[in-house]
XYZ file of C-alpha atoms in Angstrom:
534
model
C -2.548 -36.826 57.000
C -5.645 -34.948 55.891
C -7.128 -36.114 52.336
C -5.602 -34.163 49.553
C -7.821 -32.049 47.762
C -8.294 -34.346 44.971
C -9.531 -37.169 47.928
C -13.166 -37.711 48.132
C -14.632 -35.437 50.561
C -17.031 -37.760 52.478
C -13.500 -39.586 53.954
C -12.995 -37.254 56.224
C -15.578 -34.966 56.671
C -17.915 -33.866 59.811
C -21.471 -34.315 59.435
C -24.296 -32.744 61.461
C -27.205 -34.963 61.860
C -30.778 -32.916 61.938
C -33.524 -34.268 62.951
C -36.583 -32.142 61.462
C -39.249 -31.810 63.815
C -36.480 -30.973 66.669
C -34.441 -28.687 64.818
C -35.583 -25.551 64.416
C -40.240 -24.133 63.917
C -40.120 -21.584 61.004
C -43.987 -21.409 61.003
C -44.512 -21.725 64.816
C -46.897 -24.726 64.906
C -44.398 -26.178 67.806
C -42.839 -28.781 64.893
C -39.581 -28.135 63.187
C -39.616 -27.993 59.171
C -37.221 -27.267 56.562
C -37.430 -23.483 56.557
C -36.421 -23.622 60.003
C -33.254 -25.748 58.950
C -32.740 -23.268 56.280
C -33.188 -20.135 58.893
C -30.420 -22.009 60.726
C -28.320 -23.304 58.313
C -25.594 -20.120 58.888
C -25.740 -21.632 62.807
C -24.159 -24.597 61.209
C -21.728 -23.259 59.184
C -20.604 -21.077 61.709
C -20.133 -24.327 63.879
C -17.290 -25.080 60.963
C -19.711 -28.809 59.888
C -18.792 -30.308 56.236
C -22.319 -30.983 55.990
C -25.701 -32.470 56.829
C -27.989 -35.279 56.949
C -31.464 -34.893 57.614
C -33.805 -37.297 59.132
C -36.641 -38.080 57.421
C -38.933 -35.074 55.855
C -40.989 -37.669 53.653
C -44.642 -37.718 54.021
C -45.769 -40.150 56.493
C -48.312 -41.161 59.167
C -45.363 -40.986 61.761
C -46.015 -43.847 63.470
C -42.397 -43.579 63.969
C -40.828 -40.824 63.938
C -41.091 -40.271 59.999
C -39.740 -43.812 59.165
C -42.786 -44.858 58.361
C -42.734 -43.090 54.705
C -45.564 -43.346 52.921
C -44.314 -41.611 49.356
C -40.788 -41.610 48.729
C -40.471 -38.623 46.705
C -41.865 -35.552 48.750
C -42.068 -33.316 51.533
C -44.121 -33.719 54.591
C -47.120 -30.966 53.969
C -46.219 -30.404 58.209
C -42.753 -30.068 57.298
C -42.819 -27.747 54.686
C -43.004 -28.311 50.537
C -41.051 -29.116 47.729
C -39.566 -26.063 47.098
C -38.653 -25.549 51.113
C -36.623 -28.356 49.968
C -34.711 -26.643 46.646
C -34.539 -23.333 48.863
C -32.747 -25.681 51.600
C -30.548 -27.613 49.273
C -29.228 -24.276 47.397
C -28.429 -22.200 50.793
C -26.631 -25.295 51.967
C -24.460 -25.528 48.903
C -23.818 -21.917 48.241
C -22.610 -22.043 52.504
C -20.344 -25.011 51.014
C -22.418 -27.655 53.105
C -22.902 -30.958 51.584
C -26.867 -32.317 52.073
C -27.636 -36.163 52.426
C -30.934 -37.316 53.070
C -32.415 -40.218 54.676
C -33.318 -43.499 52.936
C -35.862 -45.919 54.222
C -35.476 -48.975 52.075
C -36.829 -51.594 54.012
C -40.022 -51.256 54.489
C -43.008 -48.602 53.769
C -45.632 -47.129 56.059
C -48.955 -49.355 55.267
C -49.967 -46.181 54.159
C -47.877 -46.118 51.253
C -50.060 -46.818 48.135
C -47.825 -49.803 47.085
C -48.779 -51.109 50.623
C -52.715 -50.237 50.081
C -53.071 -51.870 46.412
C -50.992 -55.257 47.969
C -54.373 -55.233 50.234
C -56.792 -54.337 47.509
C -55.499 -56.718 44.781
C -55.363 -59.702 46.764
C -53.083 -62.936 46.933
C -50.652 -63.887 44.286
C -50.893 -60.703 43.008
C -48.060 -58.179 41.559
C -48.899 -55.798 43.834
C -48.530 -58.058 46.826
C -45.397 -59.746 45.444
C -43.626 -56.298 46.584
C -44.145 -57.092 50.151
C -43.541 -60.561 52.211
C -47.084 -61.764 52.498
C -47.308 -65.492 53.337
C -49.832 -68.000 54.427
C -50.686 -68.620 58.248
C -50.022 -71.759 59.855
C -52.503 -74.103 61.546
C -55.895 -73.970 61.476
C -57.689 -71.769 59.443
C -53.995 -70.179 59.025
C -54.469 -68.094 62.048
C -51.076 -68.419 63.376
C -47.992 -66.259 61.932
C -45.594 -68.108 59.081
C -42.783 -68.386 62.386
C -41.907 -67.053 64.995
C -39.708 -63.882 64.311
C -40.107 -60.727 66.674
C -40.232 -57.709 65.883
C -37.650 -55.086 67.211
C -40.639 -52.992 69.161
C -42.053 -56.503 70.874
C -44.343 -58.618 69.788
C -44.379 -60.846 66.477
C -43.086 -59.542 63.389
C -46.372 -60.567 61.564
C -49.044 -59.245 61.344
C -52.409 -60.234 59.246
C -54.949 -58.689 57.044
C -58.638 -58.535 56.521
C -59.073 -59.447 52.765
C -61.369 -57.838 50.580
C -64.532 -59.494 51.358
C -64.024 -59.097 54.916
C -62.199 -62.575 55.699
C -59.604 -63.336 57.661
C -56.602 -63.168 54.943
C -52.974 -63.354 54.549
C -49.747 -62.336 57.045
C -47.521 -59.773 56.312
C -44.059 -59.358 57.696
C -42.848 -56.070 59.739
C -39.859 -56.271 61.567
C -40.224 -52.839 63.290
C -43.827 -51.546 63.631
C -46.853 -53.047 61.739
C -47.362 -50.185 60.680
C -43.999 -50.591 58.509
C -44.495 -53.578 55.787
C -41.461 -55.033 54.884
C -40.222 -54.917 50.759
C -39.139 -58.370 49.395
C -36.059 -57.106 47.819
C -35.900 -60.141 45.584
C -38.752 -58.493 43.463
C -37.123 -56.682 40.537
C -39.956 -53.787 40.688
C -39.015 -52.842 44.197
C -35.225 -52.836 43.219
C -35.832 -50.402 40.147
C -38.206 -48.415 42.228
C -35.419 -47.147 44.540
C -33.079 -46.958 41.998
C -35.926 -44.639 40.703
C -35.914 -42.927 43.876
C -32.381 -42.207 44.439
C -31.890 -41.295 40.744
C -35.215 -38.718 41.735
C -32.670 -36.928 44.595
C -29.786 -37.115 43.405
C -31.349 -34.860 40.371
C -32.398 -32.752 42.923
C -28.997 -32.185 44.201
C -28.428 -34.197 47.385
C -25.157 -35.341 47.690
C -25.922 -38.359 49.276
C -27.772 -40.599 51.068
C -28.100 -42.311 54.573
C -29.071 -45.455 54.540
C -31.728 -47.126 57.415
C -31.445 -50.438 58.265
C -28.998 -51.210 55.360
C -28.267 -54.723 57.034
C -31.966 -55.761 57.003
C -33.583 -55.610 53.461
C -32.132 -59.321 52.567
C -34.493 -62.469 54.205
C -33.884 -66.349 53.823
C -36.625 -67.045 51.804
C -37.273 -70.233 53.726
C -38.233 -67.856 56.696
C -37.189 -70.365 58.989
C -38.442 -70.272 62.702
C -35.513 -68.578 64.971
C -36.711 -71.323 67.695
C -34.944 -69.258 70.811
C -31.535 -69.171 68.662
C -31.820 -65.589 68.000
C -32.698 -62.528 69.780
C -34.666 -59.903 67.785
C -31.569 -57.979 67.341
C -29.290 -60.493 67.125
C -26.005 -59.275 65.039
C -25.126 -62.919 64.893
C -23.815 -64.851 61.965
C -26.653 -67.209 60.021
C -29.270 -65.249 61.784
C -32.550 -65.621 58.685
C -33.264 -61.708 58.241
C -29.790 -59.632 59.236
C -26.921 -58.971 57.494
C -27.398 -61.874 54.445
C -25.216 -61.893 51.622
C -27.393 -61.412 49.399
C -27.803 -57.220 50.436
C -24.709 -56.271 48.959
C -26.149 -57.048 45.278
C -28.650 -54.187 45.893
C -25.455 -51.897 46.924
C -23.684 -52.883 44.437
C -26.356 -51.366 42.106
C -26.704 -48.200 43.898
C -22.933 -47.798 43.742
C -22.861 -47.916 40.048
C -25.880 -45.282 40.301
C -24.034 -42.891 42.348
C -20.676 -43.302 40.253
C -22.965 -42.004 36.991
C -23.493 -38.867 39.097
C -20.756 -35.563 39.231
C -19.228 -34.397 42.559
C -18.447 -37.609 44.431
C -21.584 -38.782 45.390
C -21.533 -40.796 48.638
C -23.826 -43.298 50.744
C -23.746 -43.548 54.612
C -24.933 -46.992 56.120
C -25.949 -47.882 59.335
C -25.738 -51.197 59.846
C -25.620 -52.813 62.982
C -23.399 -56.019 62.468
C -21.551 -58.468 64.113
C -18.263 -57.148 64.203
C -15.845 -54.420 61.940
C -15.501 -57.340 59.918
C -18.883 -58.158 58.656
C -19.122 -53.733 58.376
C -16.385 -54.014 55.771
C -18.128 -56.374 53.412
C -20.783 -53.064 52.885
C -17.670 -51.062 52.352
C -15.859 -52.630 49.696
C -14.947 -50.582 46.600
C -17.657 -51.129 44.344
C -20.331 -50.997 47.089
C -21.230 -48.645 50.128
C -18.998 -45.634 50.487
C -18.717 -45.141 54.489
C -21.259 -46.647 57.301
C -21.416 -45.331 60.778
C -19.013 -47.716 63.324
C -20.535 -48.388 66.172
C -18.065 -49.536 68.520
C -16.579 -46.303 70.074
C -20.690 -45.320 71.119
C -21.230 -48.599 72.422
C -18.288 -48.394 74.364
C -18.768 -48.050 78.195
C -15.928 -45.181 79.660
C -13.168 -47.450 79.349
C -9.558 -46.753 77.811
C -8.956 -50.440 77.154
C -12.579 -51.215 75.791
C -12.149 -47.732 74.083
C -8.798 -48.587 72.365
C -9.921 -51.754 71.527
C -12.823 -50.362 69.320
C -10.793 -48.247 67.588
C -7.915 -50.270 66.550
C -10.471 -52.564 65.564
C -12.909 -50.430 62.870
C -9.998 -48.970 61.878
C -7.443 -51.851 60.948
C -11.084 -54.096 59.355
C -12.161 -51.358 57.010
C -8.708 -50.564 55.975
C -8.628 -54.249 54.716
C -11.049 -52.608 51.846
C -9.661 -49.201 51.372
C -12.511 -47.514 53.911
C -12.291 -44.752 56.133
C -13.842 -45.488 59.793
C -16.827 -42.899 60.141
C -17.298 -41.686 64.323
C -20.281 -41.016 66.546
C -21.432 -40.605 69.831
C -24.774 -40.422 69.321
C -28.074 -40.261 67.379
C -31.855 -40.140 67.595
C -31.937 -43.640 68.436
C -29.471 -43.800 71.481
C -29.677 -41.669 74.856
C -27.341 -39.063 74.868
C -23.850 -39.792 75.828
C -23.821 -36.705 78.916
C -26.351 -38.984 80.116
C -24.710 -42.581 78.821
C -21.526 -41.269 80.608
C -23.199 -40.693 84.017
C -25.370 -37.480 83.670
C -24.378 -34.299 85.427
C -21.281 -32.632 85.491
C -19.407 -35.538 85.590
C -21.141 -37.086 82.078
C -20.687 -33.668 80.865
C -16.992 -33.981 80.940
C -16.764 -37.249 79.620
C -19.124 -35.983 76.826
C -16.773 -33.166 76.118
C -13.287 -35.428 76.473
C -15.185 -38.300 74.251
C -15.981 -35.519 71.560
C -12.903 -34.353 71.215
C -11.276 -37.796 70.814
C -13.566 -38.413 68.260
C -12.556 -35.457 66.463
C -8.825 -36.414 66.375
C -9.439 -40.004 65.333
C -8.720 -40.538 61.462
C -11.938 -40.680 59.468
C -15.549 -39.283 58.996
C -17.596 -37.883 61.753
C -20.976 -37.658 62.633
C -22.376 -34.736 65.120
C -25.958 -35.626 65.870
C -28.187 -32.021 66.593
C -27.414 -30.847 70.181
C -24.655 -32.736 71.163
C -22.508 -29.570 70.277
C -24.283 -27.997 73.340
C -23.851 -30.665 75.971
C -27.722 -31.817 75.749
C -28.559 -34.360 78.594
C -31.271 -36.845 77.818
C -34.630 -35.907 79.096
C -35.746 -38.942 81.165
C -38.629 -37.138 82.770
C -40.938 -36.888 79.828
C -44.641 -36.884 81.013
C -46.051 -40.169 79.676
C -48.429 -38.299 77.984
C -46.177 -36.830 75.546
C -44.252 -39.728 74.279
C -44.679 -40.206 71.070
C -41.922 -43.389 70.209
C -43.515 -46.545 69.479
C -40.669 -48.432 71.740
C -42.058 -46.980 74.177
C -46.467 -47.147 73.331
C -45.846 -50.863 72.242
C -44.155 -51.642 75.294
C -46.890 -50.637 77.694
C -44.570 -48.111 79.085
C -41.701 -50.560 80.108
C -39.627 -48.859 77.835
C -39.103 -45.321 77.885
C -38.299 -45.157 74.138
C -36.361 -42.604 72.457
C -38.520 -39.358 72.533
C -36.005 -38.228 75.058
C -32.926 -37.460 72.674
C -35.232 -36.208 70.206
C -36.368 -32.672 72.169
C -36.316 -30.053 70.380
C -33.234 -27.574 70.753
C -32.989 -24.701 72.379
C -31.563 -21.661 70.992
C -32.041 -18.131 73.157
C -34.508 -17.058 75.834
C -34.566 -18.202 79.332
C -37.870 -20.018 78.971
C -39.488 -22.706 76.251
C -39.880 -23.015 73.614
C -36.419 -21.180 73.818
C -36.403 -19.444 70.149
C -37.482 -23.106 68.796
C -40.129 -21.382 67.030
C -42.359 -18.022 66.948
C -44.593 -19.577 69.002
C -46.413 -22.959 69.922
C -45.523 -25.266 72.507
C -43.029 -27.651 70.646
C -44.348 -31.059 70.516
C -42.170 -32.725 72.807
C -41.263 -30.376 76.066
C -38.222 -28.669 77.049
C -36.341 -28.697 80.287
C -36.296 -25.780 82.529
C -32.559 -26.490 83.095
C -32.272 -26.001 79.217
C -32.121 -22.401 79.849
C -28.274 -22.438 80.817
C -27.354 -24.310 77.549
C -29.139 -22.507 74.840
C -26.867 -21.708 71.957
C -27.233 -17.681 72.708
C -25.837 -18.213 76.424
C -23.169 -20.686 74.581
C -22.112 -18.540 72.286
C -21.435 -15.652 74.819
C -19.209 -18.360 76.872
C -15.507 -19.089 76.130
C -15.507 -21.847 77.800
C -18.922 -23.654 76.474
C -19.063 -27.018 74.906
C -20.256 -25.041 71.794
C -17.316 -23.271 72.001
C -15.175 -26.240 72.242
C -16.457 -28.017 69.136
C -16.389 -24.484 67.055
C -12.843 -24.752 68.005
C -12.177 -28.084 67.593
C -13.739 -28.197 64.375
C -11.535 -25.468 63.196
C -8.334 -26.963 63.826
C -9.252 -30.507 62.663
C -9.809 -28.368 59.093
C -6.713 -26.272 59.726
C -4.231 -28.852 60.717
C -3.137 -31.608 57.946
C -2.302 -34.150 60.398
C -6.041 -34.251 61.426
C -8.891 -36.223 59.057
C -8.283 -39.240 57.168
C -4.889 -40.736 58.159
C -3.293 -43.149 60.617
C -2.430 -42.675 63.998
C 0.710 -43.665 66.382
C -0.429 -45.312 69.866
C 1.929 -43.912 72.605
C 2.689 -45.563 75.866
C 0.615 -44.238 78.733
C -0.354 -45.657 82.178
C -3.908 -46.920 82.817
C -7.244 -45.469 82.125
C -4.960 -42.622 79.832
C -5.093 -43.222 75.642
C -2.370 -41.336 73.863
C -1.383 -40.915 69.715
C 0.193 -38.758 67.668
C -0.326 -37.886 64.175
C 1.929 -36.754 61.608
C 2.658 -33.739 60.662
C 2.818 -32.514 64.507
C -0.507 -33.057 66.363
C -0.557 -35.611 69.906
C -3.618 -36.431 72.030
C -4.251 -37.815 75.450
C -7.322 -38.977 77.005
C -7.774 -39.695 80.409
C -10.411 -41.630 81.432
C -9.921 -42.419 84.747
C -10.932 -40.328 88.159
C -7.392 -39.088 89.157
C -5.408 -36.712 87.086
C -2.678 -38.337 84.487
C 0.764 -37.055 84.137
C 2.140 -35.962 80.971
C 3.794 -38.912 79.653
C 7.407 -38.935 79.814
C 7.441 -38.915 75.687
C 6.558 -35.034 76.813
C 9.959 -34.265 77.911
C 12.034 -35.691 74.682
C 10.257 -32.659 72.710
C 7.710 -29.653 72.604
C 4.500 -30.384 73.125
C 2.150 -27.303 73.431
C -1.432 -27.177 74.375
C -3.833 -26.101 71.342
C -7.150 -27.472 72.998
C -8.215 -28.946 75.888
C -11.783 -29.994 76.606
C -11.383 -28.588 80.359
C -8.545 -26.772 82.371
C -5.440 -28.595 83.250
C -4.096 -29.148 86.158
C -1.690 -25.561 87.175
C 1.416 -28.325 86.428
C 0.222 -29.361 83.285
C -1.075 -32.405 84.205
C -4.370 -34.129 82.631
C -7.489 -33.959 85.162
C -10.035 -37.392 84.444
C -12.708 -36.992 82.352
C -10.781 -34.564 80.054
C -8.929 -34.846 76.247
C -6.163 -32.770 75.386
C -5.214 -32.094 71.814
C -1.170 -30.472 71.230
C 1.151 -29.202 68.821
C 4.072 -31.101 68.759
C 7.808 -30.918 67.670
């Protein structure tokens, strides 16, 4: 059953995921900003959303996409100011929406003044002891300390001219050089973002998001991976994921947050192993939720599905932790697209939505998945912004194409993104039948369909945090129930399902569907139905 209103809210709640330049242009210079959140913000609580988290808003070179932040503690001059920011936080909190922002503790952009003085001051320095500088190897030391990679190709090293011009130390980056890693071992760096965190929470964000939250920990023998490892190996051992030693810094942070009224909470994402290894961030006096992976990485697959569930939910039990949902992100394509594009991945968007709605636990909505958004593969090359994608040579398309900006009314871009300006990555023509205006207008929309589905999961106690009762049902079809009175089916194969013969032995009545049933009340593929039962 739903948490009781003395339960922490983030257990159960549904969280929208903005991401700033895509959301909505107050100022019409084609990027989105934090007054156009705020012009929007009665959008989202209109959509029935617990709350948001916002991608970063920090100042930065945006190398990529933001996470690059070169000062921890203000706004983006594009983006908006300061007091944008307390305007924001105070219209989301007088709507009842909940704010958490994004943290980017594992590395800096090297044009973070930390980053520039670690140049200036030279080896063996303090100011280079924040970073992983080391020695190169062979001759002259001009090859990297090992051979890591870093997650957008290449090594993960990278060196430096020194002061006087000549060739000087190596510097670790595991995503773009661009982003020095921290060595979280040095005390200053783990006080700074205890500074930082202490600086935002006093401005009244009620939590935090954490990025790479399985990466600030490295063996500090750096040993070579030698072909062992992929880049983004989740596995066990691997020298610079998932150590041990990270959940000393959480622990920390957890005794920060406690100090702080109005339940405080953290979000990680961590991409580990298994549920397992996601649980250690999760135990009570560390992390409060962190995004599970499994159900998006699922292919459209009841057993594979099933499996991913039962499994998140029965490991972070095993510490008292609520599993926390999503489809999708800025990082991922978007699942009409992952689930076969078209009216078909449309369907399966819709079903998998509403499933994810009725599972027990937290939710995450990420910005336009409410309106059945496709990914845009056909972005002109020129456009692309995502270093995936520039340090690839092309090979990869990269992730600009979940990260268009939205559309809201009008038949043509920018779609009432903005006042004006051509946003900075282009809209679809196609975009014009999904806009939230022609959605809104349309019974049957997917932005109807969450605005409904949202409702009940806050109406009905048997929906949020809670258990769940797996019925028996024929292939391809997942059923449960929850107590008090709620069932769901999912088919997820091509040919429509019958109602289970547990339908007959009592009432079951239809309160949501993500598309029409079949005229005998049978479930069509591709399609979740939620009921009242008794």
């Amino acid at each position: 059953p739903r948490a009781g209103p003395s339960a922490p809210w983030w257990r159960d709640a549904v969280i929208y995921q903005v991401y700033v330049r895509s959301f909505a242009d107050a100022d019409g210079d084609g990027i989105g900003d934090l007054a156009g959140v705020r012009s929007r913000l009665p959008y989202l609580r209109e959509l029935g959303v617990d709350g948001i988290w916002l991608n970063p808003f920090y100042p930065s070179p945006r190398v990529d996409g933001g996470y690059d932040v070169s000062d921890h503690r203000a706004v983006d001059p594009r983006l908006g100011s300061s007091s944008d920011f307390d305007a924001l936080i105070a219209d989301a909190h007088r709507l009842g929406l909940r704010v958490l922002v994004d943290l980017v503790p594992n590395h800096t952009s090297s044009d973070h003044q930390w980053f520039r003085d670690a140049v200036a001051k030279g080896p063996g320095s303090p100011e280079r002891a924040r970073y992983l500088f080391r020695d190169g190897r062979g001759p002259g030391g001009d090859e990297p300390p090992n051979d890591w990679s870093s997650l957008f190709g290449g090594s993960a090293w990278a060196r430096i001219a020194e002061t006087d011009g000549s060739p000087g130390q190596w510097y670790l980056h595991l995503f773009h050089p661009a982003q020095p890693d921290l060595d979280w071992t040095n005390p200053e760096v783990r006080a700074e973002f205890e500074s930082i965190l202490r600086f935002w929470f006093d401005r009244g964000v009620d939590g935090f998001r954490i990025d790479v939250a399985h990466g600030l920990a490295k063996d500090p023998e750096m040993p070579d991976l030698a072909g062992r490892y992929a880049p983004a190996s989740k596995a066990v051992g691997h020298p610079h994921w998932d150590l041990d030693e990270v959940h000393d810094v959480y622990r920390a942070w957890r005794r920060l947050s406690d100090g702080y009224p109005g339940d405080r909470a953290f979000v990680a994402e961590a991409w580990v192993r298994s549920a397992a290894r996601l649980a250690r961030y999760l135990r009570p006096d560390e992390l409060h939720t962190a995004f599970s992976p499994d159900l998006l990485e699922s292919p459209w697959n009841a057993d594979a599905i099933r499996e991913a569930i039962v499994t998140s939910m029965a490991e972070l039990a095993k510490v008292g932790a609520p599993s926390t949902w999503v489809l999708s992100n800025h990082d991922v394509t978007r699942e009409v697209t992952r689930y076969g594009g078209g009216p078909l991945g449309t369907r399966r968007a819709r079903a998998a939505a509403m499933l994810m709605l009725a599972l027990p636990g937290g939710a995450y909505v990420y910005q336009g998945e409410e309106l059945g958004l496709p990914e845009v593969t056909d972005l002109p090359d020129e456009v692309r912004r995502d270093p995936v994608f520039t340090l690839s040579g092309g090979a990869e398309l990269g992730r600009d194409g979940c990260r268009v900006p939205l559309p809201w009314s009008g038949d043509r871009p920018p779609y009432g993104f903005g006042p004006g300006g051509r946003p900075w990555l282009p809209q679809p023509p196609a975009w014009a039948g999904l806009t939230v205006e022609r959605q809104r207008a349309d019974p049957g929309s997917t932005l109807a369909m969450y605005r409904r589905a949202i409702e009940l999961r806050r109406q009905l106690a048997a929906l949020g945090d809670g258990d769940l009762e797996w019925l028996d049902t024929g292939p391809g079809v997942l059923a449960f129930r929850r107590e008090p009175g709620f069932g769901c089916v999912v088919n997820l194969g091509d040919e429509p399902a019958d109602p289970p013969a547990w339908r007959s032995r009592e009432r079951w009545s239809e309160l949501l569907a993500s598309g029409p049933l079949e005229e005998d009340g049978r479930v069509p593929g591709a399609t979740t139905v939620w009921y009242a039962t008794a």
